[in-house]
Amino acid sequence: MVRETKFYDLLEVSPTASEGDLKKAYRKKALRFHPDKGGDPDKFKEVTHAYEILSDPDKRSVYDARGEAGLSEAGGGMDPQDLFSQLFGGGGGFGGGGGFFGGGGPSRNGPRKTKDLVHRVHVTLEDLYKGKTTKLALTRNVICSKCKGKGGKEGAVRSCYSCNGRGVKITMRQMGPMIQQIQSPCDECSGTGEIINAKDRCGQCKGKKVMPEKKFLEVHIDKGMKGGQTIQFRGESDQSPTAEAGDVVIVIEEKPHERFKRQDNDLITEIEVDLLTALAGGQFAIRHLDERALVVKIEPGEIVNHGDLRVIHGQGMPSQRHHEPGDLYVKLNVKFPESIDPSVIPLLEKALPPRKPIETFDKHVILDEVHLEEPDSHGGGMHDEPMDEDGEEPRVQCAQQ
C-alpha cells in the first residue's frame, strides 16, 4: 500500500507501474502539455515533477512510504525542461527545428552537433601487428562559401509562416475516445523552418546553405590495436550553420587470420610435425606476421606428444601503448605415416620401449583371433532395421496365431 497516489494519478498509472510504464506515460503527458506546443505550463511542471520522483527508485520508495511530505528533506529537483531534454534527447524546445521534433537545437548540456559519421575499416592481423597508415575518402556537407550558410541574400530568409519556424506540424486525429498526435515535416519549408524565395536563393547552394565536399583523412592504425576500437576525428562530420560539426568515427574491424588466433596480446597457432621430429628432434619454421620466420628446434630426446602446447615468449602481439609483446602459443600436432616398411620394424623395436604384453585372462576364457578392418562408409550398417514413426526401434509385437 502507498500513502499517497497523487503523482501516480498525474501520470495516470497504477502504483505498481513498471519503469517502462512510467516512461511511456510521462512521454504522452509531456508531449501534450509542453509549453512550446501551446500546452499548460503548470501542468507540464506537475507531470514532470511526478515523473522525476517516481522514476528514481529511492525517491519513489520515500514517496510510497511517507507521501509528498516525506520528500521535503531531499530538497531540490530537476528543471522540467532538463528532464524533458534527457528523455527525448533534444534541447527541450519545439521551435526552430530543434528539440525532440527537430533533432537538434541548443542543449543545456552544450551546443547541438550534427550526426557523427561512422565508418568501419577492415584490417588484417598483420596490419595490427606492424601498424599501418591509410587514407580514407569521405563526402561531407560544408557551409556554402558564397552565402556563408545563409542560403540567400541578406534579409531574404524568413521564418516559415505555416509551421511558425518549427519545421514540423502537429496534427490531432481522434480515434474513438483517444486523441492521436501526429508529427510530420512541414511541407511548405521542407522541415527547415525557413522560407527563401526562389529568386533570392544562393546560386551556388540553391538555398541549402551547405555544399558537398570530398575530403581525405589519414587514418593511423597503431600497433596492437584491437577489433572494436575507434579512431576519432573531431569536427570532421557534416557542417551546419546552426550546429557544431559532429565527428568522424573510424571503427576497427579485425579480419580472421588463416594461421593465427589472437587472445588479447597473445597469439595461438597450430603446427604439424612429423613423427620422426616428434620422437627424435628436429626443426620447423613458423612464418610470423612480419617479414620473419621463427625457426624452432626440438632437441633430440625431447618427446613431443600429439596436442602438446608450448610457448615462445615475447613473440605475441605488441601492446598498444608501450608495444610490449605478448607470447606465442604453439599447439603441436604429430603427423603419423600412412604406412611403414616391415624391414625397418626391428630397428624400431630396438629404439622404442617394448610392446605392452597381451592381457592374460582366466584359463577358461577362449582366445579368438580377429582382424581390424576399415569401417564401411555408411557406419557399419547400424540401424538397418526399419524404425517406427518416432525414429525408434520397432517395439515387440504379439505373434499372430
CSV table of C-alpha atoms in Angstrom, one decimal:
chain,number,residue,atom,x,y,z
A,1,MET,CA,0.0,0.0,0.0
A,2,VAL,CA,1.2,3.5,-0.8
A,3,ARG,CA,0.5,6.6,1.4
A,4,GLU,CA,-0.5,8.9,-1.5
A,5,THR,CA,-1.4,8.4,-5.2
A,6,LYS,CA,-1.2,12.0,-6.4
A,7,PHE,CA,1.9,11.5,-8.6
A,8,TYR,CA,0.6,8.2,-10.0
A,9,ASP,CA,-2.7,9.9,-10.8
A,10,LEU,CA,-1.0,12.8,-12.6
A,11,LEU,CA,0.7,10.2,-14.9
A,12,GLU,CA,-2.5,8.0,-15.0
A,13,VAL,CA,-0.7,4.9,-13.9
A,14,SER,CA,-1.1,2.5,-11.1
A,15,PRO,CA,1.2,2.4,-8.0
A,16,THR,CA,2.6,-0.9,-9.3
A,17,ALA,CA,3.6,0.6,-12.7
A,18,SER,CA,7.0,-0.5,-14.0
A,19,GLU,CA,9.8,1.9,-15.0
A,20,GLY,CA,8.8,1.4,-18.7
A,21,ASP,CA,5.1,2.2,-17.9
A,22,LEU,CA,6.2,5.4,-16.1
A,23,LYS,CA,8.4,6.5,-19.0
A,24,LYS,CA,5.6,5.8,-21.6
A,25,ALA,CA,3.0,7.7,-19.5
A,26,TYR,CA,5.3,10.7,-19.0
A,27,ARG,CA,6.2,10.8,-22.7
A,28,LYS,CA,2.5,11.0,-23.6
A,29,LYS,CA,1.7,13.7,-20.9
A,30,ALA,CA,4.8,15.8,-21.6
A,31,LEU,CA,4.1,16.0,-25.3
A,32,ARG,CA,0.5,17.0,-24.5
A,33,PHE,CA,1.3,19.8,-22.0
A,34,HIS,CA,4.6,21.1,-23.4
A,35,PRO,CA,4.5,25.0,-23.5
A,36,ASP,CA,6.1,25.1,-26.9
A,37,LYS,CA,3.0,23.2,-28.2
A,38,GLY,CA,0.6,25.6,-26.6
A,39,GLY,CA,0.1,23.3,-23.6
A,40,ASP,CA,-0.4,24.2,-20.0
A,41,PRO,CA,3.0,25.2,-18.5
A,42,ASP,CA,1.8,24.5,-14.9
A,43,LYS,CA,0.5,21.1,-15.8
A,44,PHE,CA,3.8,20.3,-17.6
A,45,LYS,CA,5.7,21.1,-14.5
A,46,GLU,CA,3.5,18.9,-12.4
A,47,VAL,CA,3.7,15.8,-14.6
A,48,THR,CA,7.5,16.3,-14.9
A,49,HIS,CA,7.9,16.6,-11.2
A,50,ALA,CA,5.8,13.5,-10.7
A,51,TYR,CA,7.9,11.5,-13.2
A,52,GLU,CA,11.2,12.8,-11.6
A,53,ILE,CA,10.1,11.4,-8.2
A,54,LEU,CA,8.7,8.1,-9.5
A,55,SER,CA,11.5,7.3,-11.9
A,56,ASP,CA,14.0,7.5,-9.1
A,57,PRO,CA,13.8,4.2,-7.0
A,58,ASP,CA,15.0,5.9,-3.8
A,59,LYS,CA,12.6,8.9,-4.1
A,60,ARG,CA,9.7,6.6,-5.1
A,61,SER,CA,10.3,4.4,-2.0
A,62,VAL,CA,10.2,7.5,0.2
A,63,TYR,CA,7.1,8.8,-1.5
A,64,ASP,CA,5.3,5.5,-1.3
A,65,ALA,CA,6.0,5.2,2.4
A,66,ARG,CA,5.7,8.8,3.6
A,67,GLY,CA,4.0,10.7,0.8
A,68,GLU,CA,5.0,14.1,-0.6
A,69,ALA,CA,5.8,15.5,2.8
A,70,GLY,CA,8.5,12.9,3.2
A,71,LEU,CA,10.3,14.2,0.2
A,72,SER,CA,10.9,17.7,1.7
A,73,GLU,CA,14.2,16.7,3.2
A,74,ALA,CA,15.6,15.5,-0.2
A,75,GLY,CA,15.4,19.1,-1.5
A,76,GLY,CA,16.0,20.5,-4.9
A,77,GLY,CA,14.7,18.9,-8.1
A,78,MET,CA,15.4,18.9,-11.8
A,79,ASP,CA,14.4,21.7,-14.1
A,80,PRO,CA,11.3,20.3,-16.1
A,81,GLN,CA,13.0,21.3,-19.4
A,82,ASP,CA,16.2,19.4,-18.4
A,83,LEU,CA,14.3,16.3,-17.6
A,84,PHE,CA,12.4,16.5,-20.9
A,85,SER,CA,15.6,17.0,-22.8
A,86,GLN,CA,17.2,13.9,-21.2
A,87,LEU,CA,14.2,11.8,-22.0
A,88,PHE,CA,13.8,12.9,-25.6
A,89,GLY,CA,17.4,13.6,-26.4
A,90,GLY,CA,17.0,17.2,-27.6
A,91,GLY,CA,17.2,20.7,-26.4
A,92,GLY,CA,13.7,20.6,-24.8
A,93,GLY,CA,12.2,23.0,-27.3
A,94,PHE,CA,9.9,22.5,-30.3
A,95,GLY,CA,10.8,25.7,-32.2
A,96,GLY,CA,13.4,26.5,-34.8
A,97,GLY,CA,13.8,22.9,-35.9
A,98,GLY,CA,15.4,21.9,-32.6
A,99,GLY,CA,14.5,19.8,-29.6
A,100,PHE,CA,12.6,16.5,-29.9
A,101,PHE,CA,10.9,17.2,-33.2
A,102,GLY,CA,13.8,19.0,-34.9
A,103,GLY,CA,16.5,16.5,-34.0
A,104,GLY,CA,18.8,19.2,-32.5
A,105,GLY,CA,18.9,22.8,-31.2
A,106,PRO,CA,21.0,24.3,-28.4
A,107,SER,CA,21.0,22.0,-25.4
A,108,ARG,CA,21.5,22.9,-21.8
A,109,ASN,CA,24.4,20.4,-21.8
A,110,GLY,CA,26.2,22.1,-24.7
A,111,PRO,CA,25.7,23.2,-28.3
A,112,ARG,CA,23.9,20.9,-30.7
A,113,LYS,CA,26.1,18.8,-33.0
A,114,THR,CA,25.5,17.3,-36.4
A,115,LYS,CA,25.3,13.5,-36.6
A,116,ASP,CA,28.6,11.6,-36.3
A,117,LEU,CA,29.8,9.8,-39.4
A,118,VAL,CA,30.8,6.2,-38.6
A,119,HIS,CA,32.9,4.2,-41.0
A,120,ARG,CA,34.3,0.6,-40.4
A,121,VAL,CA,37.8,-0.2,-41.6
A,122,HIS,CA,38.6,-3.9,-42.0
A,123,VAL,CA,42.3,-4.6,-41.3
A,124,THR,CA,44.4,-7.7,-41.2
A,125,LEU,CA,46.2,-9.1,-38.2
A,126,GLU,CA,49.5,-8.1,-40.0
A,127,ASP,CA,48.3,-4.5,-40.0
A,128,LEU,CA,47.6,-4.6,-36.3
A,129,TYR,CA,51.0,-6.2,-35.6
A,130,LYS,CA,53.1,-3.8,-37.6
A,131,GLY,CA,50.8,-0.7,-37.6
A,132,LYS,CA,49.5,0.9,-40.8
A,133,THR,CA,48.6,4.3,-42.2
A,134,THR,CA,45.8,4.5,-44.7
A,135,LYS,CA,43.8,7.3,-46.4
A,136,LEU,CA,40.0,7.4,-46.2
A,137,ALA,CA,37.9,9.4,-48.7
A,138,LEU,CA,34.6,10.8,-47.4
A,139,THR,CA,32.0,13.2,-48.7
A,140,ARG,CA,30.5,15.6,-46.2
A,141,ASN,CA,28.5,18.8,-46.3
A,142,VAL,CA,30.3,22.1,-45.7
A,143,ILE,CA,28.9,25.6,-45.2
A,144,CYS,CA,28.4,27.3,-48.6
A,145,SER,CA,31.3,29.7,-49.2
A,146,LYS,CA,29.3,32.1,-51.3
A,147,CYS,CA,26.3,32.8,-49.0
A,148,LYS,CA,28.2,31.9,-45.7
A,149,GLY,CA,25.5,29.5,-44.8
A,150,LYS,CA,22.6,32.0,-45.1
A,151,GLY,CA,21.0,30.3,-48.1
A,152,GLY,CA,20.3,33.6,-49.9
A,153,LYS,CA,20.6,37.3,-50.0
A,154,GLU,CA,20.8,39.3,-46.8
A,155,GLY,CA,17.3,39.6,-45.4
A,156,ALA,CA,15.8,37.1,-47.9
A,157,VAL,CA,15.4,34.3,-45.3
A,158,ARG,CA,12.3,34.5,-43.3
A,159,SER,CA,10.5,32.2,-40.8
A,160,CYS,CA,8.0,29.8,-42.3
A,161,TYR,CA,4.5,31.1,-41.6
A,162,SER,CA,3.0,27.6,-41.9
A,163,CYS,CA,4.9,26.0,-39.0
A,164,ASN,CA,6.0,29.2,-37.2
A,165,GLY,CA,9.6,28.3,-37.9
A,166,ARG,CA,9.4,24.9,-36.1
A,167,GLY,CA,10.0,22.8,-39.2
A,168,VAL,CA,7.2,20.4,-38.2
A,169,LYS,CA,3.5,20.4,-38.0
A,170,ILE,CA,1.4,18.7,-35.3
A,171,THR,CA,-2.0,17.4,-36.2
A,172,MET,CA,-4.6,15.9,-33.9
A,173,ARG,CA,-6.6,12.8,-35.0
A,174,GLN,CA,-9.4,11.4,-32.9
A,175,MET,CA,-9.7,7.6,-32.9
A,176,GLY,CA,-12.7,6.8,-30.8
A,177,PRO,CA,-12.2,8.1,-27.2
A,178,MET,CA,-8.5,8.6,-27.8
A,179,ILE,CA,-6.7,11.6,-29.5
A,180,GLN,CA,-3.6,10.8,-31.5
A,181,GLN,CA,-0.9,13.4,-32.1
A,182,ILE,CA,0.9,13.1,-35.5
A,183,GLN,CA,4.1,14.9,-36.2
A,184,SER,CA,5.2,15.4,-39.8
A,185,PRO,CA,7.7,17.7,-41.6
A,186,CYS,CA,6.3,21.0,-42.8
A,187,ASP,CA,5.6,20.7,-46.5
A,188,GLU,CA,6.0,24.5,-47.0
A,189,CYS,CA,9.6,24.7,-45.8
A,190,SER,CA,10.6,21.0,-46.2
A,191,GLY,CA,11.2,20.8,-42.5
A,192,THR,CA,13.8,23.7,-42.4
A,193,GLY,CA,11.6,26.2,-40.6
A,194,GLU,CA,12.6,28.9,-43.1
A,195,ILE,CA,11.3,30.2,-46.4
A,196,ILE,CA,13.5,31.7,-49.2
A,197,ASN,CA,12.0,33.0,-52.4
A,198,ALA,CA,13.4,31.2,-55.5
A,199,LYS,CA,14.8,34.5,-57.0
A,200,ASP,CA,16.6,35.3,-53.7
A,201,ARG,CA,18.3,31.9,-53.2
A,202,CYS,CA,22.0,31.5,-53.3
A,203,GLY,CA,23.1,30.5,-56.9
A,204,GLN,CA,25.8,28.1,-55.6
A,205,CYS,CA,23.9,26.1,-52.9
A,206,LYS,CA,20.4,26.7,-54.2
A,207,GLY,CA,19.3,27.8,-50.7
A,208,LYS,CA,20.5,24.7,-49.0
A,209,LYS,CA,23.2,26.6,-47.1
A,210,VAL,CA,25.7,23.7,-47.4
A,211,MET,CA,27.6,22.1,-50.3
A,212,PRO,CA,29.0,18.6,-50.7
A,213,GLU,CA,32.8,18.3,-50.3
A,214,LYS,CA,35.2,15.4,-50.8
A,215,LYS,CA,37.8,15.1,-48.1
A,216,PHE,CA,40.7,12.7,-47.4
A,217,LEU,CA,41.5,11.7,-43.9
A,218,GLU,CA,44.8,10.0,-42.9
A,219,VAL,CA,44.0,7.1,-40.6
A,220,HIS,CA,46.8,5.8,-38.4
A,221,ILE,CA,46.3,2.3,-37.1
A,222,ASP,CA,48.7,1.9,-34.2
A,223,LYS,CA,50.5,-1.3,-33.3
A,224,GLY,CA,48.5,-3.5,-31.0
A,225,MET,CA,45.1,-2.0,-31.7
A,226,LYS,CA,42.1,-4.5,-31.4
A,227,GLY,CA,38.9,-5.0,-33.2
A,228,GLY,CA,36.1,-2.8,-31.9
A,229,GLN,CA,38.4,0.1,-31.0
A,230,THR,CA,37.7,3.5,-32.6
A,231,ILE,CA,39.7,6.4,-34.0
A,232,GLN,CA,38.0,9.8,-33.7
A,233,PHE,CA,38.4,12.8,-36.0
A,234,ARG,CA,36.7,15.6,-34.1
A,235,GLY,CA,34.6,18.2,-36.1
A,236,GLU,CA,35.1,16.4,-39.4
A,237,SER,CA,31.5,15.4,-40.0
A,238,ASP,CA,28.8,17.5,-41.7
A,239,GLN,CA,28.8,21.2,-41.1
A,240,SER,CA,25.7,23.2,-40.4
A,241,PRO,CA,25.0,26.9,-39.9
A,242,THR,CA,23.0,26.1,-36.7
A,243,ALA,CA,25.2,23.4,-35.1
A,244,GLU,CA,28.7,22.3,-34.5
A,245,ALA,CA,30.2,19.7,-36.8
A,246,GLY,CA,30.0,16.2,-35.4
A,247,ASP,CA,32.9,13.7,-35.5
A,248,VAL,CA,34.1,11.1,-37.9
A,249,VAL,CA,34.4,7.8,-36.1
A,250,ILE,CA,36.6,5.0,-37.5
A,251,VAL,CA,35.7,1.6,-36.1
A,252,ILE,CA,38.5,-1.1,-36.4
A,253,GLU,CA,37.3,-4.5,-37.7
A,254,GLU,CA,39.8,-7.3,-37.4
A,255,LYS,CA,39.8,-9.8,-40.2
A,256,PRO,CA,40.1,-13.6,-39.4
A,257,HIS,CA,43.6,-15.0,-39.9
A,258,GLU,CA,44.4,-18.3,-41.6
A,259,ARG,CA,47.3,-19.1,-39.3
A,260,PHE,CA,46.9,-17.3,-36.0
A,261,LYS,CA,44.2,-16.7,-33.5
A,262,ARG,CA,44.5,-13.7,-31.2
A,263,GLN,CA,43.8,-13.6,-27.5
A,264,ASP,CA,44.4,-10.1,-26.1
A,265,ASN,CA,48.2,-9.7,-26.7
A,266,ASP,CA,48.9,-13.4,-27.2
A,267,LEU,CA,48.9,-15.4,-30.4
A,268,ILE,CA,47.9,-19.0,-30.9
A,269,THR,CA,48.9,-21.2,-33.8
A,270,GLU,CA,48.9,-24.9,-34.8
A,271,ILE,CA,51.9,-26.6,-36.3
A,272,GLU,CA,52.1,-30.1,-37.7
A,273,VAL,CA,55.3,-32.1,-37.1
A,274,ASP,CA,56.3,-35.5,-38.5
A,275,LEU,CA,56.6,-38.5,-36.2
A,276,LEU,CA,60.4,-38.6,-36.6
A,277,THR,CA,60.8,-35.0,-35.4
A,278,ALA,CA,58.4,-35.6,-32.5
A,279,LEU,CA,60.4,-38.6,-31.4
A,280,ALA,CA,64.0,-37.8,-32.3
A,281,GLY,CA,64.1,-34.0,-32.5
A,282,GLY,CA,64.4,-31.7,-35.5
A,283,GLN,CA,63.4,-28.2,-36.7
A,284,PHE,CA,60.3,-26.5,-38.1
A,285,ALA,CA,59.6,-22.8,-39.0
A,286,ILE,CA,56.7,-20.5,-38.2
A,287,ARG,CA,56.0,-17.7,-40.6
A,288,HIS,CA,55.3,-14.7,-38.4
A,289,LEU,CA,53.1,-11.6,-39.1
A,290,ASP,CA,56.1,-9.5,-40.3
A,291,GLU,CA,58.9,-10.3,-42.6
A,292,ARG,CA,60.3,-13.0,-40.4
A,293,ALA,CA,60.1,-16.8,-39.9
A,294,LEU,CA,60.8,-18.3,-36.5
A,295,VAL,CA,63.0,-21.4,-36.6
A,296,VAL,CA,62.0,-23.7,-33.7
A,297,LYS,CA,64.3,-26.5,-32.6
A,298,ILE,CA,63.2,-29.7,-30.8
A,299,GLU,CA,66.1,-31.2,-29.0
A,300,PRO,CA,66.9,-34.9,-29.5
A,301,GLY,CA,65.3,-36.9,-26.7
A,302,GLU,CA,62.6,-34.3,-26.1
A,303,ILE,CA,59.5,-36.2,-26.9
A,304,VAL,CA,56.5,-34.3,-28.4
A,305,ASN,CA,53.1,-35.7,-27.9
A,306,HIS,CA,50.2,-35.1,-30.2
A,307,GLY,CA,48.4,-32.0,-29.0
A,308,ASP,CA,51.2,-30.6,-26.8
A,309,LEU,CA,51.1,-26.9,-26.1
A,310,ARG,CA,54.3,-24.9,-26.0
A,311,VAL,CA,55.1,-21.2,-25.7
A,312,ILE,CA,57.6,-18.8,-27.3
A,313,HIS,CA,57.8,-15.8,-25.0
A,314,GLY,CA,57.9,-12.3,-26.5
A,315,GLN,CA,56.6,-13.3,-29.9
A,316,GLY,CA,52.9,-12.3,-29.5
A,317,MET,CA,51.1,-9.1,-30.4
A,318,PRO,CA,52.5,-5.8,-29.2
A,319,SER,CA,50.5,-3.9,-26.6
A,320,GLN,CA,49.1,-0.7,-28.0
A,321,ARG,CA,50.5,1.8,-25.5
A,322,HIS,CA,54.1,0.6,-24.9
A,323,HIS,CA,54.3,-2.0,-27.7
A,324,GLU,CA,55.4,-4.7,-25.1
A,325,PRO,CA,55.0,-8.1,-26.8
A,326,GLY,CA,52.8,-10.9,-25.6
A,327,ASP,CA,53.5,-14.6,-26.1
A,328,LEU,CA,53.1,-17.0,-29.0
A,329,TYR,CA,51.5,-20.3,-28.0
A,330,VAL,CA,52.1,-23.3,-30.4
A,331,LYS,CA,49.9,-26.4,-30.5
A,332,LEU,CA,51.9,-29.3,-31.9
A,333,ASN,CA,50.0,-31.9,-33.9
A,334,VAL,CA,52.0,-35.1,-34.7
A,335,LYS,CA,51.6,-36.4,-38.2
A,336,PHE,CA,51.8,-40.2,-38.3
A,337,PRO,CA,53.0,-42.0,-41.5
A,338,GLU,CA,50.3,-43.8,-43.6
A,339,SER,CA,52.5,-46.9,-43.9
A,340,ILE,CA,55.9,-48.3,-42.8
A,341,ASP,CA,58.4,-50.7,-44.4
A,342,PRO,CA,58.3,-54.0,-42.4
A,343,SER,CA,62.0,-54.4,-42.8
A,344,VAL,CA,62.7,-51.5,-40.5
A,345,ILE,CA,60.5,-52.7,-37.7
A,346,PRO,CA,63.4,-54.4,-35.9
A,347,LEU,CA,65.1,-51.0,-35.8
A,348,LEU,CA,62.0,-49.5,-34.2
A,349,GLU,CA,61.9,-52.3,-31.7
A,350,LYS,CA,65.4,-51.5,-30.7
A,351,ALA,CA,64.7,-47.8,-30.4
A,352,LEU,CA,61.3,-47.8,-28.8
A,353,PRO,CA,60.2,-49.2,-25.5
A,354,PRO,CA,59.0,-52.8,-25.6
A,355,ARG,CA,55.4,-53.6,-26.6
A,356,LYS,CA,52.9,-54.0,-23.8
A,357,PRO,CA,52.2,-57.7,-23.3
A,358,ILE,CA,48.8,-59.1,-24.1
A,359,GLU,CA,46.4,-59.2,-21.3
A,360,THR,CA,46.0,-62.5,-19.6
A,361,PHE,CA,42.7,-64.0,-18.7
A,362,ASP,CA,41.4,-66.9,-16.7
A,363,LYS,CA,42.3,-70.3,-18.3
A,364,HIS,CA,38.6,-71.0,-19.1
A,365,VAL,CA,38.5,-67.9,-21.4
A,366,ILE,CA,38.8,-68.9,-25.1
A,367,LEU,CA,41.1,-66.6,-27.2
A,368,ASP,CA,39.8,-66.0,-30.6
A,369,GLU,CA,42.0,-64.1,-33.1
A,370,VAL,CA,40.3,-61.4,-35.3
A,371,HIS,CA,41.4,-58.8,-37.7
A,372,LEU,CA,40.9,-55.0,-37.6
A,373,GLU,CA,39.5,-53.5,-40.8
A,374,GLU,CA,38.4,-50.1,-42.0
A,375,PRO,CA,34.8,-49.5,-41.2
A,376,ASP,CA,32.3,-49.1,-44.1
A,377,SER,CA,31.5,-45.5,-45.1
A,378,HIS,CA,27.9,-45.9,-44.1
A,379,GLY,CA,28.8,-46.6,-40.5
A,380,GLY,CA,29.0,-50.4,-40.4
A,381,GLY,CA,25.3,-50.9,-41.3
A,382,MET,CA,24.0,-49.6,-38.0
A,383,HIS,CA,20.2,-49.1,-37.8
A,384,ASP,CA,19.5,-51.3,-40.9
A,385,GLU,CA,16.3,-52.4,-39.3
A,386,PRO,CA,13.2,-50.3,-40.0
A,387,MET,CA,12.2,-47.7,-37.4
A,388,ASP,CA,8.8,-46.6,-36.3
A,389,GLU,CA,7.4,-43.2,-36.9
A,390,ASP,CA,9.1,-41.7,-33.9
A,391,GLY,CA,12.5,-42.8,-35.1
A,392,GLU,CA,12.8,-45.6,-32.5
A,393,GLU,CA,13.4,-49.3,-32.9
A,394,PRO,CA,10.2,-51.3,-33.5
A,395,ARG,CA,8.6,-52.4,-30.3
A,396,VAL,CA,7.9,-56.1,-29.6
A,397,GLN,CA,4.7,-57.2,-31.2
A,398,CYS,CA,2.5,-60.2,-30.4
A,399,ALA,CA,2.9,-63.1,-32.8
A,400,GLN,CA,-0.1,-63.9,-34.9
A,401,GLN,CA,-2.0,-67.1,-34.0
